[in-house]
């Protein structure tokens, strides 16, 4: 095992926090364990040497981010959000949205299960040839998870909460893996985006999922991001955060609807 010196650990934590929001200050052993294979593969004997490689080679930064981000997710995670989408948001949209067009963003999408579950929920609600345009944007910092999301190949654990009818409709089994159908895959556009950057979009969103991403951020970083989400939502648009998360009452113009669901005022 190659150990971080106190100085290296401090510099790495400060660098990752200021550029990507993620707080690794309690993750010293995790960093050493996850980076061990990278350093030994490159025959690098210290983290100082590795950081100078990152400065010379931008793609190496991606390798490190791919290793240090926490990407756990699965289909139908925190199901009550998909129930709220089906029972509240979609009926509201049917009544009021004459353009029949919905813009949804899965921010911190990891391997895509959240975005794909939202697409399946909408397809289930509207039916297959409804004329509704509900393509989704799904973004993440890690290029590794985005590649997996685009491929749409999943292990059985990832499907453990999915309704059996959806499993039959949208997946094909191949050995131990489940392959997601093209009709669902083509509804999601995956893109790399660092949530710490200033983001702008041509059209505002009706709904943003940012679940289990901000748990790794400091309060100040969270508040700033919540304000940025508010700026890119339509009036009346919704923000879903993880079930164990909260947002500060005065961080932005959001109305609390129920735990982990907020609406732009
Ligand atoms: C635990 S996963 C959450 C996946 C999904 N939203 C869910 O709730 O199941 C957290 C994801 O946030 C991403 N992430 C962390 N910091 C980020 C940042 N600054 N910009 C974009 N994505 C980030 C990580 O790469 C990771 O894939």
PDB file of C-alpha atoms and ligand atoms in Angstrom:
ATOM      1  CA  UNK A   1       0.000   0.000   0.000  1.00  0.00           C
ATOM      2  CA  UNK A   2       1.310   3.478  -0.854  1.00  0.00           C
ATOM      3  CA  UNK A   3       0.487   5.878   1.975  1.00  0.00           C
ATOM      4  CA  UNK A   4      -0.421   9.529   1.692  1.00  0.00           C
ATOM      5  CA  UNK A   5       1.725  11.927   3.723  1.00  0.00           C
ATOM      6  CA  UNK A   6      -0.229  14.478   5.798  1.00  0.00           C
ATOM      7  CA  UNK A   7       0.737  17.194   3.323  1.00  0.00           C
ATOM      8  CA  UNK A   8      -0.337  15.154   0.267  1.00  0.00           C
ATOM      9  CA  UNK A   9      -3.630  14.257   1.927  1.00  0.00           C
ATOM     10  CA  UNK A  10      -4.343  17.869   2.850  1.00  0.00           C
ATOM     11  CA  UNK A  11      -3.528  19.113  -0.691  1.00  0.00           C
ATOM     12  CA  UNK A  12      -5.619  16.415  -2.364  1.00  0.00           C
ATOM     13  CA  UNK A  13      -8.643  17.076  -0.119  1.00  0.00           C
ATOM     14  CA  UNK A  14      -8.396  20.841  -0.772  1.00  0.00           C
ATOM     15  CA  UNK A  15      -8.027  20.346  -4.542  1.00  0.00           C
ATOM     16  CA  UNK A  16     -10.984  17.953  -4.883  1.00  0.00           C
ATOM     17  CA  UNK A  17     -13.204  20.057  -2.622  1.00  0.00           C
ATOM     18  CA  UNK A  18     -12.570  23.346  -4.398  1.00  0.00           C
ATOM     19  CA  UNK A  19     -12.857  21.953  -7.935  1.00  0.00           C
ATOM     20  CA  UNK A  20     -15.532  19.262  -7.595  1.00  0.00           C
ATOM     21  CA  UNK A  21     -17.325  19.975  -4.308  1.00  0.00           C
ATOM     22  CA  UNK A  22     -16.636  16.498  -2.915  1.00  0.00           C
ATOM     23  CA  UNK A  23     -15.434  16.351   0.699  1.00  0.00           C
ATOM     24  CA  UNK A  24     -12.850  13.586   1.139  1.00  0.00           C
ATOM     25  CA  UNK A  25     -11.526  14.811   4.496  1.00  0.00           C
ATOM     26  CA  UNK A  26     -12.657  11.617   6.271  1.00  0.00           C
ATOM     27  CA  UNK A  27     -11.667   9.292   3.429  1.00  0.00           C
ATOM     28  CA  UNK A  28      -7.929   8.909   3.802  1.00  0.00           C
ATOM     29  CA  UNK A  29      -7.947   5.110   3.767  1.00  0.00           C
ATOM     30  CA  UNK A  30     -10.448   4.999   0.924  1.00  0.00           C
ATOM     31  CA  UNK A  31      -8.186   7.229  -1.201  1.00  0.00           C
ATOM     32  CA  UNK A  32      -5.145   5.075  -0.477  1.00  0.00           C
ATOM     33  CA  UNK A  33      -7.047   1.859  -1.186  1.00  0.00           C
ATOM     34  CA  UNK A  34      -8.735   3.025  -4.393  1.00  0.00           C
ATOM     35  CA  UNK A  35      -5.635   4.713  -5.839  1.00  0.00           C
ATOM     36  CA  UNK A  36      -3.265   1.847  -5.025  1.00  0.00           C
ATOM     37  CA  UNK A  37      -3.852  -0.059  -8.277  1.00  0.00           C
ATOM     38  CA  UNK A  38      -3.487   3.114 -10.377  1.00  0.00           C
ATOM     39  CA  UNK A  39      -0.163   4.064  -8.815  1.00  0.00           C
ATOM     40  CA  UNK A  40       1.283   0.585  -8.927  1.00  0.00           C
ATOM     41  CA  UNK A  41       0.186   0.036 -12.533  1.00  0.00           C
ATOM     42  CA  UNK A  42       2.086   3.182 -13.471  1.00  0.00           C
ATOM     43  CA  UNK A  43       5.028   2.173 -11.244  1.00  0.00           C
ATOM     44  CA  UNK A  44       4.637   5.395  -9.289  1.00  0.00           C
ATOM     45  CA  UNK A  45       5.909   5.249  -5.726  1.00  0.00           C
ATOM     46  CA  UNK A  46       4.392   8.382  -4.158  1.00  0.00           C
ATOM     47  CA  UNK A  47       1.286  10.539  -4.404  1.00  0.00           C
ATOM     48  CA  UNK A  48       3.469  13.630  -4.987  1.00  0.00           C
ATOM     49  CA  UNK A  49       4.766  11.972  -8.151  1.00  0.00           C
ATOM     50  CA  UNK A  50       1.196  11.091  -9.157  1.00  0.00           C
ATOM     51  CA  UNK A  51      -0.016  14.702  -8.681  1.00  0.00           C
ATOM     52  CA  UNK A  52       2.730  15.978 -10.972  1.00  0.00           C
ATOM     53  CA  UNK A  53       1.559  13.415 -13.569  1.00  0.00           C
ATOM     54  CA  UNK A  54      -1.990  14.828 -13.233  1.00  0.00           C
ATOM     55  CA  UNK A  55      -0.644  18.327 -13.874  1.00  0.00           C
ATOM     56  CA  UNK A  56       1.083  17.100 -17.074  1.00  0.00           C
ATOM     57  CA  UNK A  57      -1.732  14.867 -18.342  1.00  0.00           C
ATOM     58  CA  UNK A  58      -5.342  16.085 -18.046  1.00  0.00           C
ATOM     59  CA  UNK A  59      -6.805  12.619 -18.749  1.00  0.00           C
ATOM     60  CA  UNK A  60      -5.143  11.328 -15.586  1.00  0.00           C
ATOM     61  CA  UNK A  61      -7.407  13.628 -13.574  1.00  0.00           C
ATOM     62  CA  UNK A  62     -10.366  11.717 -15.034  1.00  0.00           C
ATOM     63  CA  UNK A  63      -8.819   8.441 -13.906  1.00  0.00           C
ATOM     64  CA  UNK A  64      -8.534   9.787 -10.372  1.00  0.00           C
ATOM     65  CA  UNK A  65     -12.120  11.128 -10.364  1.00  0.00           C
ATOM     66  CA  UNK A  66     -13.398   7.821 -11.715  1.00  0.00           C
ATOM     67  CA  UNK A  67     -11.721   6.126  -8.744  1.00  0.00           C
ATOM     68  CA  UNK A  68     -12.695   8.591  -6.022  1.00  0.00           C
ATOM     69  CA  UNK A  69     -16.378   9.239  -6.762  1.00  0.00           C
ATOM     70  CA  UNK A  70     -19.036   7.130  -5.049  1.00  0.00           C
ATOM     71  CA  UNK A  71     -21.421   5.841  -7.687  1.00  0.00           C
ATOM     72  CA  UNK A  72     -23.820   3.451  -5.981  1.00  0.00           C
ATOM     73  CA  UNK A  73     -27.312   3.538  -7.562  1.00  0.00           C
ATOM     74  CA  UNK A  74     -30.079   1.234  -8.838  1.00  0.00           C
ATOM     75  CA  UNK A  75     -33.391   1.297 -10.710  1.00  0.00           C
ATOM     76  CA  UNK A  76     -36.399   2.622  -8.765  1.00  0.00           C
ATOM     77  CA  UNK A  77     -34.177   3.923  -5.938  1.00  0.00           C
ATOM     78  CA  UNK A  78     -36.257   6.018  -3.509  1.00  0.00           C
ATOM     79  CA  UNK A  79     -39.460   4.949  -5.246  1.00  0.00           C
ATOM     80  CA  UNK A  80     -41.659   7.666  -3.716  1.00  0.00           C
ATOM     81  CA  UNK A  81     -40.109  10.191  -6.146  1.00  0.00           C
ATOM     82  CA  UNK A  82     -41.282   8.147  -9.114  1.00  0.00           C
ATOM     83  CA  UNK A  83     -44.723   7.809  -7.482  1.00  0.00           C
ATOM     84  CA  UNK A  84     -44.827  11.606  -7.088  1.00  0.00           C
ATOM     85  CA  UNK A  85     -43.832  12.005 -10.746  1.00  0.00           C
ATOM     86  CA  UNK A  86     -46.613   9.618 -11.813  1.00  0.00           C
ATOM     87  CA  UNK A  87     -49.339  10.769  -9.409  1.00  0.00           C
ATOM     88  CA  UNK A  88     -48.730  14.511  -9.161  1.00  0.00           C
ATOM     89  CA  UNK A  89     -46.393  15.966 -11.793  1.00  0.00           C
ATOM     90  CA  UNK A  90     -47.555  14.082 -14.894  1.00  0.00           C
ATOM     91  CA  UNK A  91     -51.311  14.666 -14.275  1.00  0.00           C
ATOM     92  CA  UNK A  92     -50.497  18.382 -13.693  1.00  0.00           C
ATOM     93  CA  UNK A  93     -48.541  18.483 -16.937  1.00  0.00           C
ATOM     94  CA  UNK A  94     -51.345  16.773 -18.855  1.00  0.00           C
ATOM     95  CA  UNK A  95     -53.755  19.467 -17.700  1.00  0.00           C
ATOM     96  CA  UNK A  96     -51.534  22.470 -18.341  1.00  0.00           C
ATOM     97  CA  UNK A  97     -48.726  21.713 -20.795  1.00  0.00           C
ATOM     98  CA  UNK A  98     -50.036  22.390 -24.296  1.00  0.00           C
ATOM     99  CA  UNK A  99     -46.632  21.866 -25.923  1.00  0.00           C
ATOM    100  CA  UNK A 100     -46.548  18.270 -24.597  1.00  0.00           C
ATOM    101  CA  UNK A 101     -42.872  18.701 -23.916  1.00  0.00           C
ATOM    102  CA  UNK A 102     -41.088  17.948 -20.649  1.00  0.00           C
ATOM    103  CA  UNK A 103     -37.491  18.799 -19.775  1.00  0.00           C
ATOM    104  CA  UNK A 104     -35.928  16.723 -17.027  1.00  0.00           C
ATOM    105  CA  UNK A 105     -32.357  16.649 -15.710  1.00  0.00           C
ATOM    106  CA  UNK A 106     -30.736  13.874 -13.722  1.00  0.00           C
ATOM    107  CA  UNK A 107     -27.767  15.728 -12.150  1.00  0.00           C
ATOM    108  CA  UNK A 108     -25.192  13.286 -10.762  1.00  0.00           C
ATOM    109  CA  UNK A 109     -26.761  10.412 -12.707  1.00  0.00           C
ATOM    110  CA  UNK A 110     -24.031   7.825 -12.090  1.00  0.00           C
ATOM    111  CA  UNK A 111     -24.681   4.738 -14.273  1.00  0.00           C
ATOM    112  CA  UNK A 112     -28.061   6.009 -15.513  1.00  0.00           C
ATOM    113  CA  UNK A 113     -30.637   4.030 -13.508  1.00  0.00           C
ATOM    114  CA  UNK A 114     -32.325   7.192 -12.141  1.00  0.00           C
ATOM    115  CA  UNK A 115     -32.774   8.778 -15.592  1.00  0.00           C
ATOM    116  CA  UNK A 116     -33.934   5.507 -17.156  1.00  0.00           C
ATOM    117  CA  UNK A 117     -36.426   4.888 -14.314  1.00  0.00           C
ATOM    118  CA  UNK A 118     -37.905   8.349 -14.957  1.00  0.00           C
ATOM    119  CA  UNK A 119     -38.241   7.552 -18.680  1.00  0.00           C
ATOM    120  CA  UNK A 120     -39.956   4.212 -17.907  1.00  0.00           C
ATOM    121  CA  UNK A 121     -42.322   5.989 -15.483  1.00  0.00           C
ATOM    122  CA  UNK A 122     -43.312   8.485 -18.188  1.00  0.00           C
ATOM    123  CA  UNK A 123     -43.646   5.841 -20.850  1.00  0.00           C
ATOM    124  CA  UNK A 124     -45.834   3.818 -18.526  1.00  0.00           C
ATOM    125  CA  UNK A 125     -48.014   6.867 -17.843  1.00  0.00           C
ATOM    126  CA  UNK A 126     -48.322   8.357 -21.342  1.00  0.00           C
ATOM    127  CA  UNK A 127     -48.173   5.126 -23.370  1.00  0.00           C
ATOM    128  CA  UNK A 128     -45.716   4.329 -26.178  1.00  0.00           C
ATOM    129  CA  UNK A 129     -46.845   6.666 -29.004  1.00  0.00           C
ATOM    130  CA  UNK A 130     -48.292   9.512 -26.984  1.00  0.00           C
ATOM    131  CA  UNK A 131     -46.764  12.433 -28.850  1.00  0.00           C
ATOM    132  CA  UNK A 132     -45.188  13.649 -25.601  1.00  0.00           C
ATOM    133  CA  UNK A 133     -41.559  14.695 -25.881  1.00  0.00           C
ATOM    134  CA  UNK A 134     -39.870  13.773 -22.608  1.00  0.00           C
ATOM    135  CA  UNK A 135     -36.242  13.235 -23.416  1.00  0.00           C
ATOM    136  CA  UNK A 136     -33.892  13.610 -20.483  1.00  0.00           C
ATOM    137  CA  UNK A 137     -30.505  15.119 -19.844  1.00  0.00           C
ATOM    138  CA  UNK A 138     -28.315  13.070 -17.498  1.00  0.00           C
ATOM    139  CA  UNK A 139     -24.924  14.333 -16.327  1.00  0.00           C
ATOM    140  CA  UNK A 140     -22.071  13.242 -14.113  1.00  0.00           C
ATOM    141  CA  UNK A 141     -18.494  14.147 -13.317  1.00  0.00           C
ATOM    142  CA  UNK A 142     -17.166  10.643 -13.859  1.00  0.00           C
ATOM    143  CA  UNK A 143     -16.593   9.575 -17.483  1.00  0.00           C
ATOM    144  CA  UNK A 144     -16.451   5.959 -16.367  1.00  0.00           C
ATOM    145  CA  UNK A 145     -20.061   5.886 -15.116  1.00  0.00           C
ATOM    146  CA  UNK A 146     -21.269   7.803 -18.179  1.00  0.00           C
ATOM    147  CA  UNK A 147     -19.818   5.123 -20.462  1.00  0.00           C
ATOM    148  CA  UNK A 148     -21.629   2.447 -18.444  1.00  0.00           C
ATOM    149  CA  UNK A 149     -24.857   4.478 -18.559  1.00  0.00           C
ATOM    150  CA  UNK A 150     -24.716   4.779 -22.345  1.00  0.00           C
ATOM    151  CA  UNK A 151     -24.018   1.045 -22.704  1.00  0.00           C
ATOM    152  CA  UNK A 152     -27.051   0.185 -20.541  1.00  0.00           C
ATOM    153  CA  UNK A 153     -25.751  -3.183 -19.314  1.00  0.00           C
ATOM    154  CA  UNK A 154     -26.731  -3.930 -15.703  1.00  0.00           C
ATOM    155  CA  UNK A 155     -26.097  -6.509 -13.012  1.00  0.00           C
ATOM    156  CA  UNK A 156     -29.157  -8.267 -11.490  1.00  0.00           C
ATOM    157  CA  UNK A 157     -28.842  -6.292  -8.152  1.00  0.00           C
ATOM    158  CA  UNK A 158     -29.496  -3.090 -10.040  1.00  0.00           C
ATOM    159  CA  UNK A 159     -32.930  -4.362 -11.112  1.00  0.00           C
ATOM    160  CA  UNK A 160     -34.005  -5.701  -7.712  1.00  0.00           C
ATOM    161  CA  UNK A 161     -36.748  -3.040  -7.229  1.00  0.00           C
ATOM    162  CA  UNK A 162     -38.032  -2.847 -10.764  1.00  0.00           C
ATOM    163  CA  UNK A 163     -41.611  -4.059 -11.501  1.00  0.00           C
ATOM    164  CA  UNK A 164     -41.468  -7.490 -13.222  1.00  0.00           C
ATOM    165  CA  UNK A 165     -43.503  -6.133 -16.149  1.00  0.00           C
ATOM    166  CA  UNK A 166     -40.862  -3.472 -16.816  1.00  0.00           C
ATOM    167  CA  UNK A 167     -38.102  -6.054 -16.607  1.00  0.00           C
ATOM    168  CA  UNK A 168     -39.856  -8.091 -19.314  1.00  0.00           C
ATOM    169  CA  UNK A 169     -40.629  -5.042 -21.462  1.00  0.00           C
ATOM    170  CA  UNK A 170     -37.339  -3.176 -21.343  1.00  0.00           C
ATOM    171  CA  UNK A 171     -34.554  -5.694 -20.680  1.00  0.00           C
ATOM    172  CA  UNK A 172     -33.031  -8.693 -22.388  1.00  0.00           C
ATOM    173  CA  UNK A 173     -31.069 -11.169 -20.316  1.00  0.00           C
ATOM    174  CA  UNK A 174     -27.602 -12.084 -21.522  1.00  0.00           C
ATOM    175  CA  UNK A 175     -25.798 -14.481 -19.164  1.00  0.00           C
ATOM    176  CA  UNK A 176     -25.568 -12.649 -15.845  1.00  0.00           C
ATOM    177  CA  UNK A 177     -26.302  -9.233 -17.316  1.00  0.00           C
ATOM    178  CA  UNK A 178     -29.448  -7.343 -18.266  1.00  0.00           C
ATOM    179  CA  UNK A 179     -29.340  -5.303 -21.485  1.00  0.00           C
ATOM    180  CA  UNK A 180     -31.564  -2.239 -21.581  1.00  0.00           C
ATOM    181  CA  UNK A 181     -33.622  -1.761 -24.741  1.00  0.00           C
ATOM    182  CA  UNK A 182     -32.722   0.904 -27.299  1.00  0.00           C
ATOM    183  CA  UNK A 183     -36.179   2.479 -27.068  1.00  0.00           C
ATOM    184  CA  UNK A 184     -35.402   3.559 -23.471  1.00  0.00           C
ATOM    185  CA  UNK A 185     -31.720   4.296 -24.046  1.00  0.00           C
ATOM    186  CA  UNK A 186     -32.398   6.738 -26.855  1.00  0.00           C
ATOM    187  CA  UNK A 187     -34.580   8.947 -24.633  1.00  0.00           C
ATOM    188  CA  UNK A 188     -31.613   9.959 -22.445  1.00  0.00           C
ATOM    189  CA  UNK A 189     -28.742  12.212 -23.452  1.00  0.00           C
ATOM    190  CA  UNK A 190     -25.660  11.663 -21.257  1.00  0.00           C
ATOM    191  CA  UNK A 191     -23.046  14.350 -20.882  1.00  0.00           C
ATOM    192  CA  UNK A 192     -20.114  15.126 -18.589  1.00  0.00           C
ATOM    193  CA  UNK A 193     -20.814  18.122 -16.389  1.00  0.00           C
ATOM    194  CA  UNK A 194     -19.150  19.296 -13.190  1.00  0.00           C
ATOM    195  CA  UNK A 195     -21.878  20.721 -10.948  1.00  0.00           C
ATOM    196  CA  UNK A 196     -19.312  23.183  -9.552  1.00  0.00           C
ATOM    197  CA  UNK A 197     -19.123  24.908 -12.965  1.00  0.00           C
ATOM    198  CA  UNK A 198     -21.428  27.709 -14.034  1.00  0.00           C
ATOM    199  CA  UNK A 199     -24.066  25.987 -16.112  1.00  0.00           C
ATOM    200  CA  UNK A 200     -26.618  27.526 -18.459  1.00  0.00           C
ATOM    201  CA  UNK A 201     -29.217  25.847 -20.662  1.00  0.00           C
ATOM    202  CA  UNK A 202     -31.235  27.142 -23.584  1.00  0.00           C
ATOM    203  CA  UNK A 203     -34.507  25.912 -22.070  1.00  0.00           C
ATOM    204  CA  UNK A 204     -35.420  25.672 -18.382  1.00  0.00           C
ATOM    205  CA  UNK A 205     -36.315  22.339 -16.734  1.00  0.00           C
ATOM    206  CA  UNK A 206     -39.633  21.071 -15.364  1.00  0.00           C
ATOM    207  CA  UNK A 207     -37.885  18.713 -12.948  1.00  0.00           C
ATOM    208  CA  UNK A 208     -34.363  18.198 -11.629  1.00  0.00           C
ATOM    209  CA  UNK A 209     -33.199  15.079  -9.811  1.00  0.00           C
ATOM    210  CA  UNK A 210     -30.082  15.694  -7.722  1.00  0.00           C
ATOM    211  CA  UNK A 211     -30.211  12.775  -5.334  1.00  0.00           C
ATOM    212  CA  UNK A 212     -27.416  11.481  -3.139  1.00  0.00           C
ATOM    213  CA  UNK A 213     -24.889  13.828  -4.732  1.00  0.00           C
ATOM    214  CA  UNK A 214     -24.869  16.826  -2.380  1.00  0.00           C
ATOM    215  CA  UNK A 215     -24.352  14.560   0.662  1.00  0.00           C
ATOM    216  CA  UNK A 216     -20.656  14.732  -0.191  1.00  0.00           C
ATOM    217  CA  UNK A 217     -20.674  18.566  -0.348  1.00  0.00           C
ATOM    218  CA  UNK A 218     -20.091  21.235   2.330  1.00  0.00           C
ATOM    219  CA  UNK A 219     -23.165  23.302   3.316  1.00  0.00           C
ATOM    220  CA  UNK A 220     -21.967  26.421   1.469  1.00  0.00           C
ATOM    221  CA  UNK A 221     -21.375  24.441  -1.739  1.00  0.00           C
ATOM    222  CA  UNK A 222     -24.825  22.854  -1.400  1.00  0.00           C
ATOM    223  CA  UNK A 223     -26.560  26.227  -0.941  1.00  0.00           C
ATOM    224  CA  UNK A 224     -24.847  27.651  -4.009  1.00  0.00           C
ATOM    225  CA  UNK A 225     -25.793  24.631  -6.127  1.00  0.00           C
ATOM    226  CA  UNK A 226     -29.414  24.742  -4.942  1.00  0.00           C
ATOM    227  CA  UNK A 227     -29.585  28.406  -6.084  1.00  0.00           C
ATOM    228  CA  UNK A 228     -28.144  27.438  -9.471  1.00  0.00           C
ATOM    229  CA  UNK A 229     -30.791  24.684  -9.818  1.00  0.00           C
ATOM    230  CA  UNK A 230     -33.497  27.216  -8.981  1.00  0.00           C
ATOM    231  CA  UNK A 231     -32.216  29.497 -11.781  1.00  0.00           C
ATOM    232  CA  UNK A 232     -32.555  26.772 -14.426  1.00  0.00           C
ATOM    233  CA  UNK A 233     -36.010  25.514 -13.360  1.00  0.00           C
ATOM    234  CA  UNK A 234     -39.320  26.795 -14.759  1.00  0.00           C
ATOM    235  CA  UNK A 235     -41.572  28.558 -12.221  1.00  0.00           C
ATOM    236  CA  UNK A 236     -43.481  25.696 -10.568  1.00  0.00           C
ATOM    237  CA  UNK A 237     -40.707  23.225 -11.501  1.00  0.00           C
ATOM    238  CA  UNK A 238     -39.600  20.584  -8.985  1.00  0.00           C
ATOM    239  CA  UNK A 239     -36.312  19.599  -7.366  1.00  0.00           C
ATOM    240  CA  UNK A 240     -35.880  16.073  -5.952  1.00  0.00           C
ATOM    241  CA  UNK A 241     -32.998  15.467  -3.536  1.00  0.00           C
ATOM    242  CA  UNK A 242     -31.988  12.264  -1.715  1.00  0.00           C
ATOM    243  CA  UNK A 243     -34.246  11.000   1.103  1.00  0.00           C
ATOM    244  CA  UNK A 244     -31.544  11.584   3.715  1.00  0.00           C
ATOM    245  CA  UNK A 245     -30.839  15.143   2.524  1.00  0.00           C
ATOM    246  CA  UNK A 246     -32.372  18.550   3.260  1.00  0.00           C
ATOM    247  CA  UNK A 247     -31.927  22.013   1.820  1.00  0.00           C
ATOM    248  CA  UNK A 248     -31.708  25.209   3.865  1.00  0.00           C
ATOM    249  CA  UNK A 249     -34.996  27.068   4.040  1.00  0.00           C
ATOM    250  CA  UNK A 250     -33.513  30.344   2.812  1.00  0.00           C
ATOM    251  CA  UNK A 251     -31.036  28.916   0.275  1.00  0.00           C
ATOM    252  CA  UNK A 252     -33.333  29.649  -2.682  1.00  0.00           C
ATOM    253  CA  UNK A 253     -36.949  30.356  -3.651  1.00  0.00           C
ATOM    254  CA  UNK A 254     -38.104  26.785  -3.059  1.00  0.00           C
ATOM    255  CA  UNK A 255     -41.346  25.744  -1.428  1.00  0.00           C
ATOM    256  CA  UNK A 256     -41.115  22.587   0.688  1.00  0.00           C
ATOM    257  CA  UNK A 257     -43.649  20.029  -0.588  1.00  0.00           C
ATOM    258  CA  UNK A 258     -42.721  16.879   1.314  1.00  0.00           C
ATOM    259  CA  UNK A 259     -39.431  15.356   2.520  1.00  0.00           C
ATOM    260  CA  UNK A 260     -36.868  15.601  -0.320  1.00  0.00           C
ATOM    261  CA  UNK A 261     -39.320  17.303  -2.760  1.00  0.00           C
ATOM    262  CA  UNK A 262     -39.207  21.073  -3.387  1.00  0.00           C
ATOM    263  CA  UNK A 263     -41.031  23.317  -5.841  1.00  0.00           C
ATOM    264  CA  UNK A 264     -39.805  26.584  -7.316  1.00  0.00           C
ATOM    265  CA  UNK A 265     -42.084  29.354  -6.061  1.00  0.00           C
TER     266      UNK A 265
HETATM  267  C1  LIG B   1     -24.188   8.083  -5.227  1.00  0.00           C
HETATM  268  S1  LIG B   1     -24.261   8.625  -6.895  1.00  0.00           S
HETATM  269  C2  LIG B   1     -25.988   9.091  -7.017  1.00  0.00           C
HETATM  270  C3  LIG B   1     -26.664   8.497  -8.235  1.00  0.00           C
HETATM  271  C4  LIG B   1     -28.169   8.774  -8.322  1.00  0.00           C
HETATM  272  N1  LIG B   1     -28.431  10.187  -8.382  1.00  0.00           N
HETATM  273  C5  LIG B   1     -28.903   8.129  -7.173  1.00  0.00           C
HETATM  274  O1  LIG B   1     -29.393   8.814  -6.275  1.00  0.00           O
HETATM  275  O2  LIG B   1     -28.993   6.897  -7.152  1.00  0.00           O
HETATM  276  C6  LIG B   1     -23.460  10.242  -6.810  1.00  0.00           C
HETATM  277  C7  LIG B   1     -22.939  10.713  -8.170  1.00  0.00           C
HETATM  278  O3  LIG B   1     -22.628  12.117  -8.085  1.00  0.00           O
HETATM  279  C8  LIG B   1     -21.521  12.372  -8.934  1.00  0.00           C
HETATM  280  N2  LIG B   1     -20.889  13.648  -8.559  1.00  0.00           N
HETATM  281  C9  LIG B   1     -20.214  13.945  -7.418  1.00  0.00           C
HETATM  282  N3  LIG B   1     -19.740  15.198  -7.478  1.00  0.00           N
HETATM  283  C10 LIG B   1     -20.112  15.716  -8.671  1.00  0.00           C
HETATM  284  C11 LIG B   1     -19.910  16.971  -9.318  1.00  0.00           C
HETATM  285  N4  LIG B   1     -19.202  17.948  -8.751  1.00  0.00           N
HETATM  286  N5  LIG B   1     -20.453  17.145 -10.552  1.00  0.00           N
HETATM  287  C12 LIG B   1     -21.148  16.155 -11.148  1.00  0.00           C
HETATM  288  N6  LIG B   1     -21.374  14.940 -10.594  1.00  0.00           N
HETATM  289  C13 LIG B   1     -20.856  14.727  -9.372  1.00  0.00           C
HETATM  290  C14 LIG B   1     -20.626  11.157  -8.707  1.00  0.00           C
HETATM  291  O4  LIG B   1     -19.710  10.962  -9.766  1.00  0.00           O
HETATM  292  C15 LIG B   1     -21.648  10.023  -8.584  1.00  0.00           C
HETATM  293  O5  LIG B   1     -21.830   9.331  -9.785  1.00  0.00           O
END
